[in-house]
Short mmCIF file of C-alpha atoms and ligand atoms in Angstrom, two decimals:
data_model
loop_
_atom_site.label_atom_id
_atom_site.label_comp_id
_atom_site.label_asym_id
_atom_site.label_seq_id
_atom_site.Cartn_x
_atom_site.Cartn_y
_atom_site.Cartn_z
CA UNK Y 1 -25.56 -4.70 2.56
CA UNK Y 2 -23.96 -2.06 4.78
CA UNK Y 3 -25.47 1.47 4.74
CA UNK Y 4 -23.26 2.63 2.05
CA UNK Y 5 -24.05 -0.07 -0.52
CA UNK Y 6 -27.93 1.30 -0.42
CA UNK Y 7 -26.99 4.85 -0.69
CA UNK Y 8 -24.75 4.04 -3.76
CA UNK Y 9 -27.65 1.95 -5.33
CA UNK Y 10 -30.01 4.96 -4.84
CA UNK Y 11 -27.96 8.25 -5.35
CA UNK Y 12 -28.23 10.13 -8.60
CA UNK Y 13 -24.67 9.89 -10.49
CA UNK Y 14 -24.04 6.18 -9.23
CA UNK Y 15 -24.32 3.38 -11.13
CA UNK Y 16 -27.73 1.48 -10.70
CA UNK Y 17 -28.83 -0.16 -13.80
CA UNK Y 18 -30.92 -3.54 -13.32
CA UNK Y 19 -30.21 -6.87 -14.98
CA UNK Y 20 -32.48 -7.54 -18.11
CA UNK Y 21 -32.10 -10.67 -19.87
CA UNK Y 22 -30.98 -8.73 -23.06
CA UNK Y 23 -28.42 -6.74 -20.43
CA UNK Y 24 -26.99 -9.90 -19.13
CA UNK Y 25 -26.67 -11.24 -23.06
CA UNK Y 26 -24.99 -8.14 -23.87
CA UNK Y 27 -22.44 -8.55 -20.64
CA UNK Y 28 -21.36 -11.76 -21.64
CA UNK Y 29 -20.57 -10.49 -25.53
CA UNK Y 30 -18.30 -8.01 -24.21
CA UNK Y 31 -16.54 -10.63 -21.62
CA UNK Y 32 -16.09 -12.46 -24.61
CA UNK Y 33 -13.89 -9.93 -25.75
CA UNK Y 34 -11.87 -9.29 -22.88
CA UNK Y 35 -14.54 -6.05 -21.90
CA UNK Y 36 -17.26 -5.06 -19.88
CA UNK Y 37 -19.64 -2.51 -18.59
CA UNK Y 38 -18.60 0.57 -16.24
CA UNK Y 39 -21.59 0.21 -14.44
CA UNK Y 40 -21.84 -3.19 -13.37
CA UNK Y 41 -18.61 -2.52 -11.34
CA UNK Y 42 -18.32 1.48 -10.93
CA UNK Y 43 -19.55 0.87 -7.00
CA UNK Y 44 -17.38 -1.49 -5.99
CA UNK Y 45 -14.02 -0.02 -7.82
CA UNK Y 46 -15.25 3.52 -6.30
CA UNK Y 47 -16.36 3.14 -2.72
CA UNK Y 48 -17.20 6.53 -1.01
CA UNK Y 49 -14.03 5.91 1.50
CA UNK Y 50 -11.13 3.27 1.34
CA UNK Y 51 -12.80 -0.22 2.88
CA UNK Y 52 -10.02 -2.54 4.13
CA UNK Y 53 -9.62 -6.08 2.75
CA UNK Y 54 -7.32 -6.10 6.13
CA UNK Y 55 -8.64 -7.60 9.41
CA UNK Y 56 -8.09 -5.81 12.49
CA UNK Y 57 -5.93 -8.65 14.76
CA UNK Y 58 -3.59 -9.35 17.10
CA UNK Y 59 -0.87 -12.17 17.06
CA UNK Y 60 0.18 -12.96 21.02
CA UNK Y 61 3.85 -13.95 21.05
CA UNK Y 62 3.20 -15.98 24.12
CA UNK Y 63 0.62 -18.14 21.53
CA UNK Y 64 3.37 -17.82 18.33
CA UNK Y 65 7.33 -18.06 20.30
CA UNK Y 66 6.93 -21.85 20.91
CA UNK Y 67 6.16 -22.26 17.29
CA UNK Y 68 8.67 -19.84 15.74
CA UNK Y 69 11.54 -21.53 17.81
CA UNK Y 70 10.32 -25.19 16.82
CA UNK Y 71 11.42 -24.49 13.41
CA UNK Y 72 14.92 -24.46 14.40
CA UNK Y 73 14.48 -28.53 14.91
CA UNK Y 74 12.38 -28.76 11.58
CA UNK Y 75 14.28 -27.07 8.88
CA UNK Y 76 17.64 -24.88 8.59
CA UNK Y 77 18.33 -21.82 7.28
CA UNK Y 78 20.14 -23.11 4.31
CA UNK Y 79 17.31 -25.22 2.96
CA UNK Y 80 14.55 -22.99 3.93
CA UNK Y 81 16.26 -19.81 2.62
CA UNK Y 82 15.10 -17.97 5.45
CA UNK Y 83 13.64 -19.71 8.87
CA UNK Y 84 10.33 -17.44 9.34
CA UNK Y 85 6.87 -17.58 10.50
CA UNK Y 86 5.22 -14.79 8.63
CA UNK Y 87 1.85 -13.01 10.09
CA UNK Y 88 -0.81 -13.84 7.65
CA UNK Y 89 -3.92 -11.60 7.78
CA UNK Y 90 -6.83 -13.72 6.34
CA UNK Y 91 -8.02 -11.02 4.46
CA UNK Y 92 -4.70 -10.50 2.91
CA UNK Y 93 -3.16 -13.68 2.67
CA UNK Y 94 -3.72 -13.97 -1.82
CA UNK Y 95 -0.45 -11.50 -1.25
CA UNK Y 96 1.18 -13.07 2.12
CA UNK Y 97 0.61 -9.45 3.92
CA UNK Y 98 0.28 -8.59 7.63
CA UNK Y 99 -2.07 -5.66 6.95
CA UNK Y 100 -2.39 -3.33 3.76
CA UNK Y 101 0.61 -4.20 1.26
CA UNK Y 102 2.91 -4.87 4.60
CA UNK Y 103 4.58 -8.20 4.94
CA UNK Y 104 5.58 -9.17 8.59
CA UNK Y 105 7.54 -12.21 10.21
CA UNK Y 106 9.27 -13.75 12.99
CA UNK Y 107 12.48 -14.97 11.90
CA UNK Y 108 14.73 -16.94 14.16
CA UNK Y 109 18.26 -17.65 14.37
CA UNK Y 110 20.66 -19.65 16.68
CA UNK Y 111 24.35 -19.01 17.59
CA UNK Y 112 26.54 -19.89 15.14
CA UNK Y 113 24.16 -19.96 11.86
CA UNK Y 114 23.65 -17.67 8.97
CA UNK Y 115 21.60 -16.73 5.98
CA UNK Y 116 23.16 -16.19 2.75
CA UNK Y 117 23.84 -12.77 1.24
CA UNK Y 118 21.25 -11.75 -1.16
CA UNK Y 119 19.29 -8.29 -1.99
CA UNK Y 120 15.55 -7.49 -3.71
CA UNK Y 121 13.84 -4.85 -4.74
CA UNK Y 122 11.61 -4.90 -1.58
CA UNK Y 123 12.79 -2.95 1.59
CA UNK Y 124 13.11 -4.59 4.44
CA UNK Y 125 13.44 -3.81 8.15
CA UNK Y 126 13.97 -5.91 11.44
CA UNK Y 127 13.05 -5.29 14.84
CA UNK Y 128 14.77 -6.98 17.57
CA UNK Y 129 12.52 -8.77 20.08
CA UNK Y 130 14.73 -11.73 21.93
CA UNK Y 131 18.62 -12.76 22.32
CA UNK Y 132 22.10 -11.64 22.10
CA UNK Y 133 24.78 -11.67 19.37
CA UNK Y 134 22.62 -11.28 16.51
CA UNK Y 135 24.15 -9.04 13.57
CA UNK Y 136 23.27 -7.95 10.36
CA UNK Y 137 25.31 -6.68 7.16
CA UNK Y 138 23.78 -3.93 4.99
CA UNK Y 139 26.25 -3.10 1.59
CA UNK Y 140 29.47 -4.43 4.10
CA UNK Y 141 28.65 -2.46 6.84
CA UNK Y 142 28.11 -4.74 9.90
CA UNK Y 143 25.81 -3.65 12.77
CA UNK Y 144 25.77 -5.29 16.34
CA UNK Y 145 21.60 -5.77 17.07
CA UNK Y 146 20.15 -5.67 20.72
CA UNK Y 147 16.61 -6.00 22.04
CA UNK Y 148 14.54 -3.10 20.64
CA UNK Y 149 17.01 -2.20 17.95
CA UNK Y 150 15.72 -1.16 14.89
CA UNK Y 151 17.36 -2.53 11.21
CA UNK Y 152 16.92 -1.16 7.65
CA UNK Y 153 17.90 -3.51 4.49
CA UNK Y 154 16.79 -0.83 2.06
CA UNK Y 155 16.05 -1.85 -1.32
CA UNK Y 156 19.11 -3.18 -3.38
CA UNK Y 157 21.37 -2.95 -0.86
CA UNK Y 158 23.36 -6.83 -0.27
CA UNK Y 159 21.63 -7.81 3.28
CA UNK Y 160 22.51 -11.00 5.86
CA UNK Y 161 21.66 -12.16 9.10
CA UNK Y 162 23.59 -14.37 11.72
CA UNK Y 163 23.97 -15.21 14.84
CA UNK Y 164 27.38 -14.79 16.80
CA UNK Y 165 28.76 -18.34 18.17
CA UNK Y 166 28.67 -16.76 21.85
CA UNK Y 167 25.30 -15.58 21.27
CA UNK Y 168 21.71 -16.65 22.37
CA UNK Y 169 18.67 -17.91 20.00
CA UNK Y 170 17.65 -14.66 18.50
CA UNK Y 171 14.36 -14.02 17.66
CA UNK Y 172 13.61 -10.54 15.53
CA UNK Y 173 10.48 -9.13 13.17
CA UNK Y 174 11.02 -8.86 9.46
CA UNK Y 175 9.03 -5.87 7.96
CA UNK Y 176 8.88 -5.81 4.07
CA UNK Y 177 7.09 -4.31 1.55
CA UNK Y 178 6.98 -7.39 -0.85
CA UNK Y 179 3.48 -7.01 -1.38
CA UNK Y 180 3.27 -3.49 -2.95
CA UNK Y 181 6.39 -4.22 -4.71
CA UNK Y 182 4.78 -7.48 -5.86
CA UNK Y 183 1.61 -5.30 -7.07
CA UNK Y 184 3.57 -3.08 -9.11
CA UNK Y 185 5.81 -6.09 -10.60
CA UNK Y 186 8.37 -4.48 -9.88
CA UNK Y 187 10.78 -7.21 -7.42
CA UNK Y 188 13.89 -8.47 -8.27
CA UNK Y 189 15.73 -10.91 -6.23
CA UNK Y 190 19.30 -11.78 -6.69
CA UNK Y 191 21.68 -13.91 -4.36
CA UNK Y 192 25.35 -12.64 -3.25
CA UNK Y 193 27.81 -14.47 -5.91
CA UNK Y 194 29.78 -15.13 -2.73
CA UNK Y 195 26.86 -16.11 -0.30
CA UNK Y 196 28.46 -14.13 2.34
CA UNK Y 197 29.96 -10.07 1.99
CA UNK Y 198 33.05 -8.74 3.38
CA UNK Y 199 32.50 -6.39 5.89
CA UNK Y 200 34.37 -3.61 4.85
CA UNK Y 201 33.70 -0.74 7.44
CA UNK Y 202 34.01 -0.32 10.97
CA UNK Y 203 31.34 -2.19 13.36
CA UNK Y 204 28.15 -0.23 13.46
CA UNK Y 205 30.12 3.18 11.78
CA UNK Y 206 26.28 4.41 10.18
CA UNK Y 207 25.06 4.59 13.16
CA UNK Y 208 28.20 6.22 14.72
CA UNK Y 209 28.51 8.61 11.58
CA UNK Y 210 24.74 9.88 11.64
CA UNK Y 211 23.28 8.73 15.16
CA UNK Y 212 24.54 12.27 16.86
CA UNK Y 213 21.51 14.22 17.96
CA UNK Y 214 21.66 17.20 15.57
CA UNK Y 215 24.76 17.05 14.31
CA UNK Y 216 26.03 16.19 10.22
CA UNK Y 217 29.12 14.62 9.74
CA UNK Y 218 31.69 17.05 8.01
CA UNK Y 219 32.90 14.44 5.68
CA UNK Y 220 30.37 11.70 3.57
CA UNK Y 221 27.67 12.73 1.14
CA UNK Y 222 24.57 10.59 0.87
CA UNK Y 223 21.96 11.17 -1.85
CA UNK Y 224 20.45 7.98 -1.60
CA UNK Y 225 16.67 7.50 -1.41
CA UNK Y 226 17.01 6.24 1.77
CA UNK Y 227 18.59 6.51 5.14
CA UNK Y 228 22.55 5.96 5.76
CA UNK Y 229 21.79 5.35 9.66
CA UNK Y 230 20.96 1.42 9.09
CA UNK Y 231 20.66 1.05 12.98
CA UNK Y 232 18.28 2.84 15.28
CA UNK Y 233 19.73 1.50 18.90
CA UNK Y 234 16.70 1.65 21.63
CA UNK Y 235 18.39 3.32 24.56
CA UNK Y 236 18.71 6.55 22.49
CA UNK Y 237 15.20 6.43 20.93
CA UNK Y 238 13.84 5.82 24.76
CA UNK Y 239 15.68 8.81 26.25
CA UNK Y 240 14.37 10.51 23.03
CA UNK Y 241 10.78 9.56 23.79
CA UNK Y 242 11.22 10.02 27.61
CA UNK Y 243 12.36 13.60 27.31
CA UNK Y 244 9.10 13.98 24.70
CA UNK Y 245 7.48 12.64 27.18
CA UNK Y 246 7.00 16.28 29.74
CA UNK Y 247 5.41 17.92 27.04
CA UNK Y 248 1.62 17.25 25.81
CA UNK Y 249 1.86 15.07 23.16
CA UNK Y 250 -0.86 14.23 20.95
CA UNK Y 251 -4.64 12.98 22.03
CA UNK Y 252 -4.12 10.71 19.45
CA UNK Y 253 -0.53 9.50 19.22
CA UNK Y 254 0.36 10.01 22.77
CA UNK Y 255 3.88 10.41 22.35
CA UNK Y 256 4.79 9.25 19.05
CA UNK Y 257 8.22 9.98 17.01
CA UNK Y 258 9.70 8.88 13.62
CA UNK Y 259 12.60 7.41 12.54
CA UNK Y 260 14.18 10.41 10.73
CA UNK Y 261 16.18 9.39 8.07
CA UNK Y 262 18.87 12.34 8.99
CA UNK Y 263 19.60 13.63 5.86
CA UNK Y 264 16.19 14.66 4.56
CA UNK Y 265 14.36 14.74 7.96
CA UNK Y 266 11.87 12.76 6.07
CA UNK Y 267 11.15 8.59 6.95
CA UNK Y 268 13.84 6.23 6.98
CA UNK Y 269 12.96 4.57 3.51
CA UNK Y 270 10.73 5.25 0.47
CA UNK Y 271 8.11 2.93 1.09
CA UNK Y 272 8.27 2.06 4.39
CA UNK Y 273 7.92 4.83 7.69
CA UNK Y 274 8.46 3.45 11.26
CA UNK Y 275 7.90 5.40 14.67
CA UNK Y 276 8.28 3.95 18.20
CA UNK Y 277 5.26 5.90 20.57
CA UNK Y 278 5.25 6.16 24.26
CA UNK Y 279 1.77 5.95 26.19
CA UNK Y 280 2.65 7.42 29.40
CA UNK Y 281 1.48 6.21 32.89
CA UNK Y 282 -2.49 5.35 32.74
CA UNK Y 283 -2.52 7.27 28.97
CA UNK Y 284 -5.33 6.63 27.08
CA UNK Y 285 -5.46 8.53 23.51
CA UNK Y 286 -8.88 9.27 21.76
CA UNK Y 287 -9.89 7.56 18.72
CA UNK Y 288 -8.70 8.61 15.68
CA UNK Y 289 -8.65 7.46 11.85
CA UNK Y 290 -6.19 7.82 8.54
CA UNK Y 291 -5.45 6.20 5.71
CA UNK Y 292 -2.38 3.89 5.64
CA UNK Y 293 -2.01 0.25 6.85
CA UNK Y 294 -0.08 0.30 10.31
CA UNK Y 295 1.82 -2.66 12.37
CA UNK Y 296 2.53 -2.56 15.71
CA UNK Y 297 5.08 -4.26 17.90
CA UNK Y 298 4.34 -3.64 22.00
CA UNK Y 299 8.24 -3.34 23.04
CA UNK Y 300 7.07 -2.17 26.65
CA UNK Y 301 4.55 -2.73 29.12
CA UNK Y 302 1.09 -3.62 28.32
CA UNK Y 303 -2.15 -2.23 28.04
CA UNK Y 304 -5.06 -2.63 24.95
CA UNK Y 305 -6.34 -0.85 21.50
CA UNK Y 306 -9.67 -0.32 20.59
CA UNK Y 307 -9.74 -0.79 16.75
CA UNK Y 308 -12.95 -0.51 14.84
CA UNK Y 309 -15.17 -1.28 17.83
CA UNK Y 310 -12.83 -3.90 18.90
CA UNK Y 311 -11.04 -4.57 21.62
CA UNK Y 312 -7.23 -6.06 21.74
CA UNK Y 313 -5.43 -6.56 24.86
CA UNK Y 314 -1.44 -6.59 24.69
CA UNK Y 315 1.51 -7.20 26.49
CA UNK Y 316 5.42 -7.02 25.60
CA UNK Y 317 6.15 -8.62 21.73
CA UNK Y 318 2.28 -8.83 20.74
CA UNK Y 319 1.97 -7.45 17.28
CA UNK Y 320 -1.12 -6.19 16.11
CA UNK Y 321 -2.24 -3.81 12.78
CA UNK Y 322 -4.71 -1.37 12.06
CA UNK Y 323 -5.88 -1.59 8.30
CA UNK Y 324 -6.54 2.10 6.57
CA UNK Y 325 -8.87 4.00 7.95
CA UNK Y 326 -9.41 2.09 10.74
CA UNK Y 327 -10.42 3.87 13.79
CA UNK Y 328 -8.17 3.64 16.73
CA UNK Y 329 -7.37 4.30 19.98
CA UNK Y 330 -4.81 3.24 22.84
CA UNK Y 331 -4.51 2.82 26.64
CA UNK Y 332 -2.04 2.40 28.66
CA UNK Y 333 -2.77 -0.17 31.21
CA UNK Y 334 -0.41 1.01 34.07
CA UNK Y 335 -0.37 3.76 36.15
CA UNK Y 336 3.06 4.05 36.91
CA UNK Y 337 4.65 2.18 33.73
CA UNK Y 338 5.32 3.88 30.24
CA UNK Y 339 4.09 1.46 27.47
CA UNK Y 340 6.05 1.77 24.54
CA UNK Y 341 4.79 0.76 21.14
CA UNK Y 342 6.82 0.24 17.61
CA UNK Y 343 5.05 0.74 14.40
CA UNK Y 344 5.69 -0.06 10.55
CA UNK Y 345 3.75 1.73 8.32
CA UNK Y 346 3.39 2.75 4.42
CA UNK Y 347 3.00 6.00 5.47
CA UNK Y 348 5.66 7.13 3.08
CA UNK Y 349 3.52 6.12 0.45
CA UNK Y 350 0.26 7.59 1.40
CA UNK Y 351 2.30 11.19 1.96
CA UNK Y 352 3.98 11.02 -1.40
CA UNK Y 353 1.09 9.69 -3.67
CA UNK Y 354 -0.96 12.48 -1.52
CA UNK Y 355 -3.71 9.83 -0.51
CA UNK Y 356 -3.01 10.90 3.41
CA UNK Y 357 -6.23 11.76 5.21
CA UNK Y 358 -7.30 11.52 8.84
CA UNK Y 359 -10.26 12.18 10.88
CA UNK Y 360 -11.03 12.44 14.32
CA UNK Y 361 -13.40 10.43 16.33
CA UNK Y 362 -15.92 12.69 17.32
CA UNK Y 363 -18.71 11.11 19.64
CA UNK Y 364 -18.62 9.64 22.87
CA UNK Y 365 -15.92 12.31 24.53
CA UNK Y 366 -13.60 11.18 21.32
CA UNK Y 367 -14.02 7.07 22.41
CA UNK Y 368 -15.46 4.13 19.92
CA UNK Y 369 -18.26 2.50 21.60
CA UNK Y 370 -16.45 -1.23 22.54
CA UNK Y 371 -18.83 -4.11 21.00
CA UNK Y 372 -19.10 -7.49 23.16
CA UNK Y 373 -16.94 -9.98 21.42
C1 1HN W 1 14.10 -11.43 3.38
O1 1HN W 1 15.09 -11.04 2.54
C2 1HN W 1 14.38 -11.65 4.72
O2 1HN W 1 16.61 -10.91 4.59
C3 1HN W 1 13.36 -12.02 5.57
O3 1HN W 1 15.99 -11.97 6.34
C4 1HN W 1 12.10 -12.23 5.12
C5 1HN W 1 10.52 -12.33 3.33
C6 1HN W 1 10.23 -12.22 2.01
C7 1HN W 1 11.22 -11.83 1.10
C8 1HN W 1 12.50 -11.55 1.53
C9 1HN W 1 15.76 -11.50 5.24
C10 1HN W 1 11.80 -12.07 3.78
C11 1HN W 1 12.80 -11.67 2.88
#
C-alpha cells in the first residue's frame, strides 16, 4: 500500500467504509443489476495525482534490428498488411500501446515492395531511422524520406509506404494514436479501392510550399486540422536546433523545439505533438514532471535518462517513454558531441482538454536520487 493509499483510507471526505456481511450482501444486489456503490471504488477512480498504468522502459535497437529485419524472410507485406514489430509496454499491452494511449513500431521495408493504400481515423507519423529510397504518399502527394526525416499520415488522409527498387532495406518508427482513438470508439479503417494512389503533385511540394523559415505561400489556403507540411527533413530541423543551441535553453528540456504545424503555429496534428531536443556537449537537465505520455527516439549520440528513480542508458535508435507524470531528467554523455533526441507525445491532447500540469523536481540540486537496479 503506497503512502497515498493510507492517507486516502484515513482522510475525512474519502471513501472508507468497512465490509459488513450485510454490506457485501447489499454489493452483490446492486451488481446484479448492472450497479454499485461510489464508495467501494471512489479511491481508485480518483487518485490524488494521475498514476501511470505505463512502465518506464527502454527498447535497444541493437537488441530489436535483428528481429525487425527477420520478418522480411517470415511474412510479406501483402499478407501481413503491414510488416511491424510494435513496442509493447507490459502495462499497456490490453490496448497494444508504447506508453499512455501511444502506439509505436518498427516497420520495415525492402527495395522494390509496397503496402497498399488505405486511411483510418488514427493519425499516424513515421520517423526515419535506417536506408535509402523509402517514400511515402499522403492524399497523392509523394515525399522522398531520409534518415531523421519526420512523416505525418494525418487522420483520413489515403497513406502508403514503399521502397524505391534502387533503394536499401528501410527501417522507420510508426507513431499512432490507435489507442485513444480505440478508447473513444471512434476508428475507422478503409482500404484504397485502387490499392495504390496516383501521385498527383510534384515530389515533396508540402514541404517545398510551407518548409520556408517564416515565410506563407501567397497562393493555397489550408484550414485543415492539421499540418499541410507532411515532411519535416532533418538537416533543417538540426541547423534549427543548432542555432537554438547559443542561447540558454531550458534546465529541463535542454534545447527542445516543436514541429510547428505552420499555419496555426500550434503542433503538427490534433492528437499527436512531436519535438526533436538537443542536449548539448556534457548537458545534463534537472528533473522535471508533467502530465502526458512521451516517446523518445535517440537520433544522435548517446548518453542516459533518469526516469522515476531509474536509470536508462541510450545510444543512436534506442526508444524509450516516460508515462505521465513521470519524473525525468537527461544527460548528455559526451563532452564534445550534441545528443539529439525525437519525441512523440499526446501533448496536444493534454493542452486542449486543459489536463497540462508540470512540476519541478525540487530536492537534491533539482536531481532524482538513482535507485540500484
Ligand atoms: C498503419 O496504417 C501503418 O500505414 C503502420 O504503415 C502501423 C499500426 C496500426 C494501425 C495502422 C502504416 C499501423 C497502422
Amino acid at each position: 500500500m503506497t503512502r497515498h493509499d493510507q492517507y486516502n483510507e484515513n482522510v475525512a471526505g474519502r471513501a472508507n467504509v468497512e465490509d459488513t456481511p450485510e454490506l457485501l450482501a447489499y454489493y452483490d444486489d446492486l451488481k446484479k443489476k448492472g450497479a454499485a456503490a461510489l464508495w467501494t471504488v471512489a479511491n481508485k477512480i480518483e487518485p490524488w495525482e494521475p498514476r501511470s498504468q505505463s512502465v518506464p522502459m527502454i527498447w535497444r535497437y541493437k537488441d530489436l534490428r535483428e528481429d525487425v529485419l527477420r520478418s522480411v524472410d517470415l511474412v510479406t507485406p501483402e499478407k501481413a498488411g503491414r510488416r511491424v514489430i510494435y513496442l509493447d509496454n507490459p502495462g499497456r499491452s490490453d490496448v497494444a500501446a508504447a506508453v499512455g494511449w501511444i502506439y509505436a513500431g518498427l516497420q520495415v521495408m525492402h527495395p522494390g515492395e509496397r503496402a497498399s493504400a488505405h486511411r483510418h481515423s488514427a493519425s499516424a507519423i513515421r520517423f526515419i531511422m535506417e536506408g535509402t529510397g523509402a517514400y511515402t504518399v499522403v492524399d497523392g502527394h509523394k515525399m522522398t524520406l531520409g534518415a531523421n526525416d519526420f512523416v505525418l499520415t494525418p487522420n483520413g488522409t489515403w497513406h502508403e509506404h514503399a521502397v524505391a527498387s534502387d533503394g536499401s532495406p528501410c527501417i522507420w518508427q510508426d507513431g499512432l494514436d490507435i489507442p485513444l482513438v480505440n478508447a473513444l470508439e471512434a476508428n475507422f479503417y478503409e482500404v484504397h479501392p485502387d490499392l495504390a494512389q496516383a501521385v498527383t503533385h510534384p515530389v515533396d511540394d508540402m514541404t517545398r510550399t510551407w518548409g520556408n523559415a517564416g515565410l506563407r505561400p501567397g497562393t493555397g489556403a489550408w484550414s485543415k486540422g492539421y499540418s499541410p507540411m507532411f515532411k519535416y527533413e532533418w538537416a533543417p530541423t538540426y541547423e534549427a536546433l543548432s542555432g537554438l543551441a547559443e542561447t540558454d535553453g531550458s534546465p529541463y528540456d535542454g534545447i527542445l523545439m516543436h514541429y510547428m504545424n505552420p499555419v496555426t503555429s500550434g503542433h503538427v496534428m490534433g492528437t499527436l505533438g512531436a519535438s526533436m531536443q538537443m542536449l548539448r556537449p556534457g548537458e545534463r537537465t534537472r528533473a522535471h514532471r508533467h502530465t502526458g505520455s512521451f516517446l523518445y527516439q535517440v537520433c544522435k549520440g548517446s548518453g542516459h535518462s533518469v526516469i522515476n528513480g531509474r536509470r536508462f542508458d541510450w545510444t543512436e535508435r534506442d526508444i524509450f517513454c516516460v508515462p505521465s507524470w513521470a519524473w525525468h531528467e537527461h544527460a548528455n554523455a559526451s563532452a564534445t558531441e550534441d545528443a539529439c533526441l525525437f519525441c512523440l507525445n499526446d501533448l496536444p491532447v493534454m493542452e486542449k482538454l486543459g489536463l497540462y500540469r508540470e512540476e519541478a523536481f525540487g530536492d537534491n540540486g533539482g536531481h532524482q536520487p538513482v535507485h540500484k537496479p
